[in-house]
Short mmCIF file of C-alpha atoms in Angstrom, two decimals:
data_model
loop_
_atom_site.label_atom_id
_atom_site.label_comp_id
_atom_site.label_asym_id
_atom_site.label_seq_id
_atom_site.Cartn_x
_atom_site.Cartn_y
_atom_site.Cartn_z
CA MET A 4 0.00 0.00 0.00
CA PRO A 5 1.53 3.38 -1.01
CA LYS A 6 2.36 5.55 1.99
CA THR A 7 2.67 9.32 2.32
CA ALA A 8 5.53 10.90 4.28
CA ARG A 9 3.08 11.76 7.05
CA MET A 10 1.77 8.20 7.11
CA GLU A 11 5.32 6.87 7.39
CA GLU A 12 5.87 9.26 10.28
CA HIS A 13 2.84 7.87 12.11
CA LEU A 14 3.62 4.18 11.60
CA GLY A 15 3.83 2.30 14.89
CA LYS A 16 2.27 5.13 16.86
CA THR A 17 -0.91 4.88 18.90
CA ALA A 18 -3.44 7.54 19.76
CA LYS A 19 -4.53 8.39 23.26
CA ILE A 20 -8.12 7.29 23.91
CA ASN A 21 -10.21 9.60 26.08
CA LYS A 22 -13.24 8.53 28.09
CA VAL A 23 -16.20 10.88 27.89
CA GLY A 24 -19.22 11.54 30.07
CA LEU A 25 -22.75 10.24 29.58
CA ASN A 26 -23.90 13.61 28.26
CA ALA A 27 -21.28 13.56 25.48
CA PRO A 28 -23.62 12.35 22.69
CA PHE A 29 -25.97 15.26 23.32
CA VAL A 30 -23.03 17.69 23.37
CA TRP A 31 -21.90 16.30 20.00
CA LEU A 32 -25.38 16.74 18.56
CA LYS A 33 -25.50 20.32 19.83
CA GLU A 34 -22.11 21.04 18.26
CA GLY A 35 -23.28 19.35 15.06
CA VAL A 36 -26.33 21.63 14.95
CA ASN A 37 -24.08 24.65 15.59
CA ASP A 38 -21.84 23.65 12.68
CA PHE A 39 -24.87 23.13 10.46
CA PHE A 40 -26.21 26.64 11.08
CA ALA A 41 -22.73 28.18 10.91
CA MET A 42 -22.23 26.65 7.42
CA PRO A 43 -25.79 26.10 6.13
CA ILE A 44 -25.09 26.32 2.40
CA LEU A 45 -22.24 23.82 2.60
CA ALA A 46 -24.15 21.47 4.90
CA ILE A 47 -27.33 21.53 2.82
CA PHE A 48 -25.34 21.07 -0.40
CA TYR A 49 -23.86 17.80 0.83
CA GLY A 50 -27.12 16.83 2.52
CA VAL A 51 -28.93 17.19 -0.80
CA LEU A 52 -26.30 15.11 -2.62
CA PHE A 53 -26.61 12.32 -0.06
CA THR A 54 -30.40 12.47 -0.14
CA VAL A 55 -30.59 12.38 -3.94
CA VAL A 56 -28.39 9.28 -4.06
CA SER A 57 -30.33 7.60 -1.25
CA TYR A 58 -33.75 8.35 -2.71
CA THR A 59 -32.68 7.31 -6.21
CA ALA A 60 -31.40 4.01 -4.81
CA TRP A 61 -34.62 3.53 -2.83
CA HIS A 62 -36.82 4.25 -5.84
CA TYR A 63 -34.89 1.80 -7.99
CA LEU A 64 -34.83 -0.92 -5.34
CA SER A 65 -38.45 -0.58 -4.23
CA THR A 66 -39.76 -0.75 -7.81
CA SER A 67 -37.47 -3.57 -8.88
CA PRO A 68 -39.26 -6.93 -9.36
CA VAL A 69 -36.08 -8.68 -8.23
CA LEU A 70 -34.89 -6.48 -5.35
CA GLY A 71 -38.20 -5.03 -4.17
CA ASP A 72 -38.48 -7.45 -1.23
CA VAL A 73 -35.11 -6.38 0.15
CA SER A 74 -35.28 -2.67 -0.70
CA ALA A 75 -35.38 -1.57 2.96
CA PRO A 76 -32.36 -3.59 4.19
CA LEU A 77 -30.42 -2.76 1.03
CA LEU A 78 -31.09 0.94 1.57
CA ALA A 79 -29.80 0.54 5.14
CA VAL A 80 -26.63 -1.07 3.76
CA ILE A 81 -26.21 1.75 1.23
CA ILE A 82 -26.55 4.39 3.94
CA LEU A 83 -24.11 2.47 6.15
CA LEU A 84 -21.54 2.37 3.34
CA LEU A 85 -22.19 5.80 1.85
CA GLY A 86 -22.46 7.69 5.14
CA PRO A 87 -18.82 7.63 6.34
CA ILE A 88 -17.44 8.21 2.83
CA SER A 89 -19.74 11.11 1.94
CA ALA A 90 -19.26 12.66 5.39
CA MET A 91 -15.55 13.30 4.74
CA SER A 92 -16.33 16.76 3.34
CA LEU A 93 -18.36 17.67 6.41
CA TYR A 94 -15.65 16.34 8.73
CA ASP A 95 -13.21 18.67 6.99
CA ALA A 96 -15.67 21.57 7.25
CA SER A 97 -15.93 21.09 11.03
CA ARG A 98 -12.16 20.80 11.28
CA ARG A 99 -11.60 24.04 9.35
CA ARG A 100 -14.26 25.91 11.31
CA ALA A 101 -12.67 24.84 14.61
CA ALA A 102 -9.34 26.16 13.29
CA GLY A 103 -10.91 29.55 12.58
CA GLU A 104 -11.08 29.09 8.82
CA SER A 105 -14.04 29.70 6.53
CA PRO A 106 -14.54 26.44 4.63
CA SER A 107 -16.07 26.47 1.17
CA ILE A 108 -17.66 23.72 -0.89
CA LEU A 109 -14.56 23.62 -3.10
CA THR A 110 -11.99 23.39 -0.28
CA VAL A 111 -13.77 20.65 1.65
CA PHE A 112 -14.56 18.75 -1.55
CA SER A 113 -10.87 18.81 -2.48
CA ALA A 114 -9.87 17.53 0.95
CA ALA A 115 -12.53 14.82 0.90
CA PHE A 116 -11.66 13.78 -2.65
CA LYS A 117 -8.02 13.44 -1.67
CA ALA A 118 -8.88 11.47 1.48
CA ASN A 119 -11.46 9.22 -0.22
CA GLY A 120 -9.08 8.56 -3.08
CA SER A 121 -6.31 7.47 -0.74
CA CYS A 122 -5.47 3.83 -0.13
CA PRO A 123 -6.53 3.94 3.55
CA SER A 124 -10.04 5.17 2.74
CA ILE A 125 -10.43 2.68 -0.10
CA PHE A 126 -9.29 -0.11 2.23
CA LEU A 127 -11.78 0.97 4.90
CA SER A 128 -14.56 1.06 2.31
CA VAL A 129 -13.67 -2.46 1.19
CA ILE A 130 -13.96 -3.68 4.79
CA LEU A 131 -17.48 -2.25 5.04
CA VAL A 132 -18.45 -3.77 1.68
CA VAL A 133 -17.18 -7.19 2.81
CA LEU A 134 -19.24 -6.95 6.01
CA ALA A 135 -22.34 -5.98 4.00
CA ILE A 136 -21.84 -8.89 1.60
CA ALA A 137 -21.31 -11.28 4.52
CA TRP A 138 -24.58 -10.13 6.09
CA MET A 139 -26.49 -10.61 2.83
CA MET A 140 -24.93 -14.03 2.21
CA PHE A 141 -25.33 -15.49 5.69
CA SER A 142 -28.88 -14.25 6.35
CA PRO A 143 -30.51 -16.83 4.00
CA LEU A 144 -28.16 -19.52 5.34
CA ILE A 145 -29.26 -18.81 8.90
CA TYR A 146 -32.87 -19.06 7.75
CA ALA A 147 -32.10 -22.38 6.07
CA VAL A 148 -30.70 -23.77 9.33
CA PHE A 149 -34.07 -23.17 11.00
CA ASN A 150 -36.07 -24.23 7.93
CA THR A 151 -34.51 -27.29 6.32
CA GLY A 152 -34.91 -27.39 2.57
CA THR A 153 -36.14 -23.82 2.15
CA LEU A 154 -32.98 -22.10 0.91
CA ASN A 155 -34.31 -21.53 -2.61
CA ILE A 156 -38.09 -21.60 -2.53
CA VAL A 157 -40.17 -21.60 0.64
CA SER A 158 -43.47 -22.19 -1.08
CA GLU A 159 -44.82 -22.10 -4.59
CA ASN A 160 -45.28 -18.32 -4.55
CA GLN A 161 -42.82 -17.27 -1.86
CA THR A 162 -39.06 -16.69 -2.00
CA VAL A 163 -36.74 -17.13 0.96
CA VAL A 164 -36.45 -13.34 1.29
CA GLN A 165 -40.22 -13.01 1.56
CA ALA A 166 -40.27 -15.84 4.10
CA ILE A 167 -37.59 -14.15 6.21
CA LEU A 168 -39.54 -10.88 6.22
CA ALA A 169 -42.77 -12.74 7.01
CA ASP A 170 -41.21 -14.52 9.99
CA ILE A 171 -39.72 -11.28 11.34
CA THR A 172 -42.96 -9.31 11.07
CA SER A 173 -45.25 -12.10 12.29
CA GLY A 174 -43.11 -13.26 15.20
CA ASP A 175 -43.27 -16.86 14.01
CA ASN A 176 -40.14 -19.01 14.04
CA GLN A 177 -38.79 -17.29 17.12
CA GLY A 178 -35.51 -19.21 17.08
CA PHE A 179 -34.66 -17.78 13.68
CA VAL A 180 -35.89 -14.28 14.55
CA ILE A 181 -33.72 -14.12 17.70
CA THR A 182 -30.65 -15.55 15.91
CA PHE A 183 -31.10 -13.24 12.93
CA PHE A 184 -31.51 -10.23 15.22
CA ILE A 185 -28.32 -11.10 17.14
CA PHE A 186 -26.39 -11.72 13.91
CA THR A 187 -27.56 -8.45 12.35
CA THR A 188 -26.81 -6.51 15.53
CA VAL A 189 -23.28 -7.94 15.78
CA VAL A 190 -22.47 -7.21 12.12
CA GLY A 191 -23.93 -3.71 12.43
CA LEU A 192 -21.95 -2.96 15.59
CA ILE A 193 -18.71 -4.24 14.05
CA ALA A 194 -19.26 -2.05 10.99
CA PHE A 195 -20.06 0.93 13.19
CA MET A 196 -17.09 0.43 15.50
CA ILE A 197 -14.73 0.16 12.53
CA SER A 198 -16.03 3.22 10.70
CA TRP A 199 -16.92 5.47 13.64
CA PHE A 200 -13.53 7.16 13.93
CA SER A 201 -11.39 5.50 11.25
CA PHE A 202 -12.57 7.76 8.42
CA PRO A 203 -12.19 11.00 10.44
CA MET A 204 -8.77 9.79 11.60
CA VAL A 205 -7.57 9.08 8.05
CA LEU A 206 -8.66 12.60 7.08
CA ASP A 207 -7.18 14.27 10.16
CA LYS A 208 -3.93 12.39 10.67
CA ASP A 209 -3.28 10.73 7.29
CA CYS A 210 -2.56 7.47 9.12
CA ASP A 211 -2.61 3.93 7.77
CA PRO A 212 -5.96 2.08 7.82
CA PHE A 213 -4.85 -0.50 10.39
CA THR A 214 -4.00 2.22 12.91
CA ALA A 215 -7.31 3.96 12.18
CA VAL A 216 -9.38 0.78 12.58
CA VAL A 217 -7.62 -0.33 15.77
CA THR A 218 -7.98 3.16 17.26
CA SER A 219 -11.68 3.31 16.37
CA LEU A 220 -12.27 -0.11 17.94
CA LYS A 221 -10.35 0.84 21.09
CA ALA A 222 -12.27 4.10 21.45
CA ALA A 223 -15.60 2.30 21.05
CA MET A 224 -14.66 -0.37 23.60
CA ALA A 225 -13.35 2.22 26.06
CA ASN A 226 -16.66 4.08 25.81
CA LYS A 227 -19.09 1.16 25.47
CA ILE A 228 -21.97 2.85 27.30
CA ILE A 229 -21.56 5.98 25.20
CA MET A 230 -21.58 3.87 22.04
CA LEU A 231 -24.76 2.12 23.19
CA ILE A 232 -26.35 5.55 23.61
CA TRP A 233 -25.00 6.98 20.36
CA VAL A 234 -25.87 4.07 18.04
CA PRO A 235 -29.63 4.00 18.77
CA THR A 236 -29.71 7.80 18.77
CA VAL A 237 -28.27 7.86 15.26
CA GLY A 238 -30.58 5.02 14.21
CA ILE A 239 -33.69 6.75 15.54
CA LEU A 240 -32.78 10.07 13.88
CA VAL A 241 -32.03 8.50 10.49
CA LEU A 242 -35.01 6.13 10.60
CA GLY A 243 -37.26 8.96 11.70
CA ALA A 244 -36.06 11.14 8.83
CA LEU A 245 -36.69 8.31 6.38
CA VAL A 246 -40.14 7.33 7.66
CA LEU A 247 -41.48 10.85 8.19
CA THR A 248 -40.34 12.10 4.78
CA VAL A 249 -40.65 8.93 2.68
CA ASN A 250 -43.35 10.64 0.61
CA PHE A 251 -41.28 13.81 0.32
CA TYR A 252 -38.14 12.40 -1.28
CA PHE A 253 -36.44 11.74 2.09
CA VAL A 254 -35.97 15.49 2.56
CA GLY A 255 -35.36 14.92 6.27
CA LEU A 256 -31.96 13.44 5.43
CA VAL A 257 -30.90 16.82 4.01
CA PHE A 258 -30.73 18.10 7.59
CA ILE A 259 -30.10 14.97 9.67
CA ILE A 260 -27.08 13.62 7.76
CA PRO A 261 -24.99 16.84 7.92
CA VAL A 262 -25.77 17.28 11.63
CA LEU A 263 -24.71 13.69 12.35
CA ALA A 264 -21.56 14.08 10.25
CA HIS A 265 -20.54 17.25 12.10
CA ALA A 266 -21.43 15.59 15.41
CA THR A 267 -19.27 12.57 14.53
CA TRP A 268 -16.31 14.85 13.96
CA HIS A 269 -16.76 16.37 17.42
CA ALA A 270 -17.10 12.86 18.88
CA TYR A 271 -13.82 11.94 17.21
CA LYS A 272 -12.02 15.02 18.57
CA SER A 273 -13.32 14.41 22.08
CA MET A 274 -12.27 10.75 22.16
CA ILE A 275 -9.12 10.53 20.04
CA GLY A 276 -5.91 12.28 21.10
CA GLU A 277 -2.65 12.78 19.24
CA LEU A 278 -0.56 9.92 17.89
CA LYS A 279 2.48 9.17 20.04
#
């Protein structure tokens, strides 16, 4: 993997992990809102881009005869993958504002393009893609374990995907529902713990992806209670924006995504110290 001079300088170093108080997530959200209103044009610009991509994907998936049954989970995967990558520009905007600069769409786009085009960011994106593929591959297999012989067709007019959704919504086949819930939660938490601070760290410190991932995992484990507050908070805000504005082109994401991106940057700065 090609390394920059700054990356070479940081090899072998570890970052100090700070523990934060229980009110930290709400402080981050407040700071995220402050950043949003301090840079509304920039925030809305990137919020619109994210929303357009998300809604376009949703429209295609939900109207597809092949993928319609899995449009909701696939949209969740897309947001999980797209979120950290697209947020790079907003991370940089928060960083520049904290330094007393006046970030513009062009400056933060350039910084994000450089960071996203780097080997570390590409490597981190590949990790998330692999996790998403693993979830999609193993979900039907888990169902098959609890329903012998139903991997391909559950009934004459029902696919395995439809059967999975039916079991989840009806509460039938509780063994599968519980196992699937645990599996999905574990995969989701792993993806979150990996991406939470690794992308901001790559942007901020130009470090290698292994250092970024390990640091992000350590920070999450050192602040487990905070993570368990932050994850559902993010989930509720994003899900709420999707559900409440599903008939209005997901316009809620235009505001929620930038606020969460700015808030994530402040979470990163409060938990991750300098490399030593």
